[in-house]
Amino acid sequence: MSTVARRTWRCRDHGLEVGRRTLVMCILNVTPDSFSDGGRFLDPGDAVARAVHLLDDGADILDIGGESTRPGAAAVSVEEELRRVVPVVQAMHAARPGVVISVDTRRAVVAQAALDAGAAIVNDVSAGADPDMFDVVGSIGAGMVLMHMRGAPATMQDDPTYDDVVADVHAFLRERVEAATSASIGIERLAVDPGIGFGKDLHHNLALIRSLAGFTELGVVLAVGVSRKRFIGTLTGVDDPTDRVDGSVAAGVLAAANGADVVRTHDVRPTVRALAVADAIVREVGR
Ligand code: HH2
């Protein structure tokens, strides 16, 4: 029997129901260098066509990013990040006004511009490190994802070590939730994410996915991104990220079974179908 509490994730004027079934956040990287879809959607027209396709496959949230955070990724200027992201948010908001758009950024300036263009969620892999970020999110009532990352993308995979990865990530996320709520972001607007692959080795990633249920105690939405990541390649022996769909779906399903409310993915159709089955078994509901 399901023990997942149903509640509403408030993101501007959207109320996303979580707990009944697992929500799917689809990934649209408008970057030249993202590890699996870089360079494919740089043209805004191509990006919008891709987004429409992902949404038609059943995604609940569209996550648009203009900076790759893969290990060793090159830095991007603010101007370039704005130039990549804002036109796509604008075009998608115009094409599908009801769609919940998330912007994957660490910069408050980019978050503000994306929110002005119609985004409703800020997905911040640095969990609000930019001193202006909480003000930007709080003043407009946006949703926010606070993700754990060890160090910076350029160096985060250089031999990451923890005393106890699950306890360390949990303590960090608790502190960031407290910082966000102290900065006047309502708890009903927050999500946390353990940041799979962000300064973690294979065993860290597996321990975190195995222990997700403990993060639900933070009392906010729990999001997880496993899609096509390196640990899937390590476990399956598949080098090409676009060929890691089945391993990604397996990890996404187990994340959901272990308590994730939102699964972030490049491969919407297989993920939605797999979660329909998983949710029916674990939560006794259909999509
Ligand atoms: N992973 C990536 C980027 N953003 N956000 C959250 N909340 N959780 C994640 O696990 C996460 C994230 C990295 O994946 P991707 O966007 O596909 O690659 P890149 O950073 O190279 O653009």
Coordinates of C-alpha atoms and ligand atoms in Angstrom, one line a residue:
M1 CA 0.0 0.0 0.0
S2 CA 1.2 3.5 -0.8
T3 CA 2.7 5.5 2.0
V4 CA 3.6 8.5 -0.2
A5 CA 1.9 11.7 1.1
R6 CA 0.0 13.7 -1.5
R7 CA 0.7 17.4 -1.6
T8 CA 1.0 20.3 -4.0
W9 CA 4.3 21.8 -5.3
R10 CA 3.5 25.5 -5.8
C11 CA 5.4 27.1 -8.7
R12 CA 4.0 30.6 -9.4
D13 CA 0.4 29.9 -10.4
H14 CA 0.9 26.2 -11.1
G15 CA 0.0 23.6 -8.5
L16 CA 1.8 20.4 -9.3
E17 CA 0.2 17.4 -7.5
V18 CA 3.0 15.2 -6.2
G19 CA 2.7 11.8 -4.4
R20 CA -0.1 10.4 -6.5
R21 CA 2.2 9.5 -9.4
T22 CA 5.8 10.3 -10.2
L23 CA 6.2 13.5 -12.2
V24 CA 8.5 13.6 -15.2
M25 CA 10.8 16.6 -15.8
C26 CA 12.2 16.5 -19.4
I27 CA 15.6 17.9 -20.3
L28 CA 16.2 20.4 -23.0
N29 CA 19.8 21.6 -23.2
V30 CA 20.3 24.5 -25.5
T31 CA 24.1 24.2 -25.2
P32 CA 26.9 23.1 -27.6
D33 CA 28.5 20.8 -25.1
S34 CA 26.0 19.0 -22.8
F35 CA 27.2 15.4 -22.4
S36 CA 24.4 13.7 -24.2
D37 CA 22.3 16.2 -26.2
G38 CA 24.8 19.1 -26.6
G39 CA 24.7 20.9 -30.0
R40 CA 21.4 19.4 -31.1
F41 CA 19.0 22.2 -30.1
L42 CA 21.0 25.4 -30.3
D43 CA 18.6 26.8 -32.9
P44 CA 15.5 28.1 -31.0
G45 CA 13.2 26.6 -33.7
D46 CA 14.8 23.1 -33.2
A47 CA 14.6 23.6 -29.4
V48 CA 10.9 24.4 -29.5
A49 CA 10.2 21.4 -31.8
R50 CA 12.1 19.1 -29.4
A51 CA 10.3 20.5 -26.4
V52 CA 6.8 20.0 -28.0
H53 CA 7.8 16.4 -28.8
L54 CA 8.9 15.8 -25.2
L55 CA 5.7 17.3 -23.8
D56 CA 3.6 15.3 -26.2
D57 CA 5.3 12.2 -24.9
G58 CA 3.9 13.0 -21.5
A59 CA 6.4 15.2 -19.6
D60 CA 5.0 17.3 -16.8
I61 CA 7.8 19.9 -16.6
L62 CA 10.1 21.2 -19.2
D63 CA 13.6 22.0 -17.9
I64 CA 15.6 24.3 -20.1
G65 CA 19.4 24.7 -19.6
G66 CA 21.9 27.0 -21.2
E67 CA 25.1 25.9 -19.4
S68 CA 26.5 22.4 -19.3
T69 CA 27.5 21.2 -15.9
R70 CA 29.1 18.0 -17.0
P71 CA 32.4 17.2 -15.4
G72 CA 35.0 19.5 -16.9
A73 CA 32.5 21.7 -18.8
A74 CA 33.7 25.1 -20.0
A75 CA 32.4 28.2 -18.4
V76 CA 29.7 30.2 -20.2
S77 CA 29.3 34.0 -20.0
V78 CA 26.0 35.4 -18.6
E79 CA 25.3 37.1 -21.9
E80 CA 25.7 33.8 -23.8
E81 CA 23.6 31.9 -21.2
L82 CA 20.8 34.5 -21.6
R83 CA 21.0 34.4 -25.3
R84 CA 20.6 30.6 -25.4
V85 CA 17.8 30.3 -22.8
V86 CA 15.5 33.3 -22.9
P87 CA 14.2 33.0 -26.5
V88 CA 13.4 29.4 -26.0
V89 CA 11.5 30.0 -22.7
Q90 CA 9.6 32.9 -24.5
A91 CA 8.7 30.8 -27.5
M92 CA 7.6 27.8 -25.4
H93 CA 5.6 30.0 -23.1
A94 CA 3.8 31.5 -26.1
A95 CA 3.3 28.2 -27.9
R96 CA 2.0 26.3 -24.8
P97 CA 1.1 28.8 -22.1
G98 CA 0.0 26.1 -19.6
V99 CA 3.3 24.3 -19.7
V100 CA 5.4 24.3 -16.5
I101 CA 8.8 25.6 -17.6
S102 CA 11.9 25.2 -15.4
V103 CA 15.2 27.0 -16.0
D104 CA 18.4 25.1 -15.1
T105 CA 20.7 27.9 -14.0
R106 CA 23.0 28.9 -11.2
R107 CA 22.7 32.6 -12.0
A108 CA 20.1 34.9 -10.5
V109 CA 20.2 37.2 -13.5
V110 CA 19.4 34.3 -15.9
A111 CA 16.7 33.0 -13.5
Q112 CA 15.1 36.5 -13.4
A113 CA 15.1 36.8 -17.2
A114 CA 13.7 33.3 -17.6
L115 CA 11.0 33.9 -15.0
D116 CA 10.1 37.2 -16.8
A117 CA 9.8 35.1 -20.0
G118 CA 7.3 32.7 -18.3
A119 CA 9.3 30.1 -16.4
A120 CA 7.8 28.9 -13.2
I121 CA 10.7 26.9 -11.6
V122 CA 14.4 27.6 -11.0
N123 CA 16.4 24.4 -11.0
D124 CA 19.7 25.4 -9.4
V125 CA 22.5 22.8 -9.2
S126 CA 24.3 25.1 -6.8
A127 CA 21.3 25.2 -4.4
G128 CA 21.2 29.0 -4.2
A129 CA 24.9 29.9 -4.1
D130 CA 24.3 33.1 -6.0
P131 CA 23.5 35.6 -3.2
D132 CA 20.6 37.1 -5.2
M133 CA 19.0 33.8 -6.2
F134 CA 16.6 33.4 -3.2
D135 CA 15.3 37.0 -3.6
V136 CA 14.6 36.4 -7.3
V137 CA 12.8 33.1 -6.7
G138 CA 11.0 34.3 -3.6
S139 CA 9.7 37.7 -5.0
I140 CA 7.9 36.0 -7.8
G141 CA 6.7 32.9 -5.9
A142 CA 8.6 30.5 -8.3
G143 CA 9.3 26.9 -7.5
M144 CA 12.9 26.0 -6.8
V145 CA 15.0 22.8 -7.0
L146 CA 18.0 22.9 -4.5
M147 CA 20.6 20.3 -5.7
H148 CA 23.6 19.0 -4.0
M149 CA 27.0 19.4 -5.8
R150 CA 30.4 18.7 -4.3
G151 CA 32.8 21.5 -5.6
A152 CA 32.4 22.9 -9.1
P153 CA 31.8 21.1 -12.4
A154 CA 35.4 21.6 -13.6
T155 CA 36.8 19.6 -10.7
M156 CA 34.0 17.8 -9.0
Q157 CA 34.9 14.3 -10.2
D158 CA 38.5 14.5 -9.0
D159 CA 38.4 11.8 -6.3
P160 CA 35.3 12.9 -4.4
T161 CA 35.3 11.6 -0.8
Y162 CA 32.7 11.8 2.0
D163 CA 32.6 10.5 5.6
D164 CA 29.0 9.2 4.9
V165 CA 27.7 10.4 1.5
V166 CA 24.0 10.0 2.5
A167 CA 24.4 11.8 5.8
D168 CA 26.5 14.6 4.3
V169 CA 24.1 15.2 1.4
H170 CA 21.1 15.1 3.7
A171 CA 22.7 17.7 6.1
F172 CA 23.6 20.0 3.2
L173 CA 20.1 19.8 1.7
R174 CA 18.6 20.5 5.1
E175 CA 20.8 23.5 5.5
R176 CA 19.8 24.8 2.1
V177 CA 16.1 24.3 2.7
E178 CA 16.5 26.3 5.9
A179 CA 18.4 29.0 4.1
A180 CA 15.7 29.2 1.4
T181 CA 12.8 29.4 3.9
S182 CA 14.7 32.0 6.0
A183 CA 14.9 34.0 2.8
S184 CA 11.1 33.9 2.5
I185 CA 10.7 31.1 0.0
G186 CA 7.6 29.1 1.1
I187 CA 8.4 25.4 1.9
E188 CA 5.6 24.4 -0.5
R189 CA 7.7 25.9 -3.3
L190 CA 10.9 23.9 -2.7
A191 CA 12.3 20.6 -4.0
V192 CA 15.6 19.0 -3.1
D193 CA 17.8 16.8 -5.3
P194 CA 20.8 14.7 -4.2
G195 CA 22.7 15.6 -7.4
I196 CA 23.6 12.2 -8.8
G197 CA 27.0 12.4 -10.5
F198 CA 27.9 15.8 -9.1
G199 CA 31.0 15.1 -7.2
K200 CA 30.1 11.5 -6.5
D201 CA 31.6 8.1 -7.6
L202 CA 29.7 5.1 -8.5
H203 CA 29.2 3.9 -5.0
H204 CA 28.1 7.3 -3.8
N205 CA 25.5 7.5 -6.5
L206 CA 24.2 4.0 -5.7
A207 CA 24.0 4.7 -2.0
L208 CA 22.1 7.9 -2.6
I209 CA 19.5 6.3 -4.9
R210 CA 19.2 3.4 -2.4
S211 CA 18.6 5.8 0.5
L212 CA 16.2 8.3 -1.1
A213 CA 13.4 7.5 1.3
G214 CA 15.4 9.3 4.0
F215 CA 15.3 12.5 2.1
T216 CA 11.5 12.7 2.1
E217 CA 11.8 13.6 5.8
L218 CA 12.9 17.0 4.7
G219 CA 9.3 17.7 3.9
V220 CA 9.8 19.1 0.4
V221 CA 9.4 17.7 -3.1
L222 CA 12.2 15.1 -3.9
A223 CA 13.6 15.3 -7.4
V224 CA 16.3 13.0 -8.9
G225 CA 18.3 13.1 -12.2
V226 CA 19.9 9.8 -13.3
S227 CA 19.3 10.1 -17.1
R228 CA 22.1 8.8 -19.3
K229 CA 24.7 9.5 -16.6
R230 CA 28.1 8.0 -16.4
F231 CA 27.3 5.6 -13.7
I232 CA 24.7 4.0 -16.0
G233 CA 27.5 3.6 -18.6
T234 CA 29.8 2.1 -16.0
L235 CA 27.2 -0.5 -14.9
T236 CA 26.1 -1.4 -18.4
G237 CA 29.3 -1.0 -20.3
V238 CA 27.6 1.5 -22.7
D239 CA 29.8 4.4 -23.7
D240 CA 27.3 6.3 -25.9
P241 CA 25.1 8.3 -23.5
T242 CA 22.2 8.2 -26.0
D243 CA 22.3 4.4 -25.7
R244 CA 21.9 4.4 -21.9
V245 CA 18.1 4.6 -22.0
D246 CA 17.3 1.2 -20.5
G247 CA 19.7 1.6 -17.6
S248 CA 18.4 5.1 -17.0
V249 CA 14.8 3.9 -17.0
A250 CA 15.7 1.2 -14.4
A251 CA 17.4 3.8 -12.2
G252 CA 14.5 6.2 -12.6
V253 CA 11.9 3.6 -11.6
L254 CA 13.9 2.5 -8.6
A255 CA 14.3 6.2 -7.6
A256 CA 10.6 6.6 -7.8
A257 CA 10.0 3.4 -5.8
N258 CA 12.4 4.7 -3.2
G259 CA 10.5 8.0 -2.8
A260 CA 11.4 10.4 -5.7
D261 CA 8.5 12.6 -6.6
V262 CA 10.1 13.9 -9.8
V263 CA 12.4 12.1 -12.2
R264 CA 14.5 14.3 -14.6
T265 CA 15.0 12.6 -18.0
H266 CA 16.1 13.0 -21.6
D267 CA 14.0 10.0 -22.7
V268 CA 10.4 10.9 -21.8
R269 CA 8.4 8.2 -23.6
P270 CA 10.1 5.1 -22.1
T271 CA 10.3 6.8 -18.7
V272 CA 6.6 7.7 -18.6
R273 CA 5.6 4.2 -19.6
A274 CA 7.9 2.6 -17.0
L275 CA 6.7 4.9 -14.3
A276 CA 3.0 4.1 -15.2
V277 CA 3.8 0.5 -14.3
A278 CA 6.0 1.3 -11.3
D279 CA 3.5 3.8 -9.8
A280 CA 0.6 1.3 -10.2
I281 CA 2.6 -1.2 -8.2
V282 CA 4.2 1.0 -5.6
R283 CA 1.5 3.6 -5.2
E284 CA -1.6 1.7 -6.4
V285 CA -2.5 4.4 -8.9
G286 CA -2.4 4.8 -12.7
R287 CA -1.2 7.9 -14.6
Ligands
HH2_1 N1 21.8 16.9 -13.8 C1 22.3 17.7 -14.8 C2 21.9 19.0 -14.9 N2 20.9 19.5 -14.1 N3 19.5 19.3 -12.3 C3 19.0 18.5 -11.3 N4 18.0 19.0 -10.5 N5 19.3 17.2 -11.1 C4 20.3 16.6 -11.9 O1 20.6 15.5 -11.7 C5 20.8 17.4 -13.0 C6 20.4 18.8 -13.1 C7 23.3 17.1 -15.7 O2 22.6 16.5 -16.8 P1 22.4 17.2 -18.3 O3 21.5 18.4 -18.1 O4 21.8 16.1 -19.2 O5 23.8 17.5 -18.8 P2 24.7 18.8 -18.9 O6 24.9 19.4 -17.5 O7 25.9 18.4 -19.6 O8 23.9 19.8 -19.7

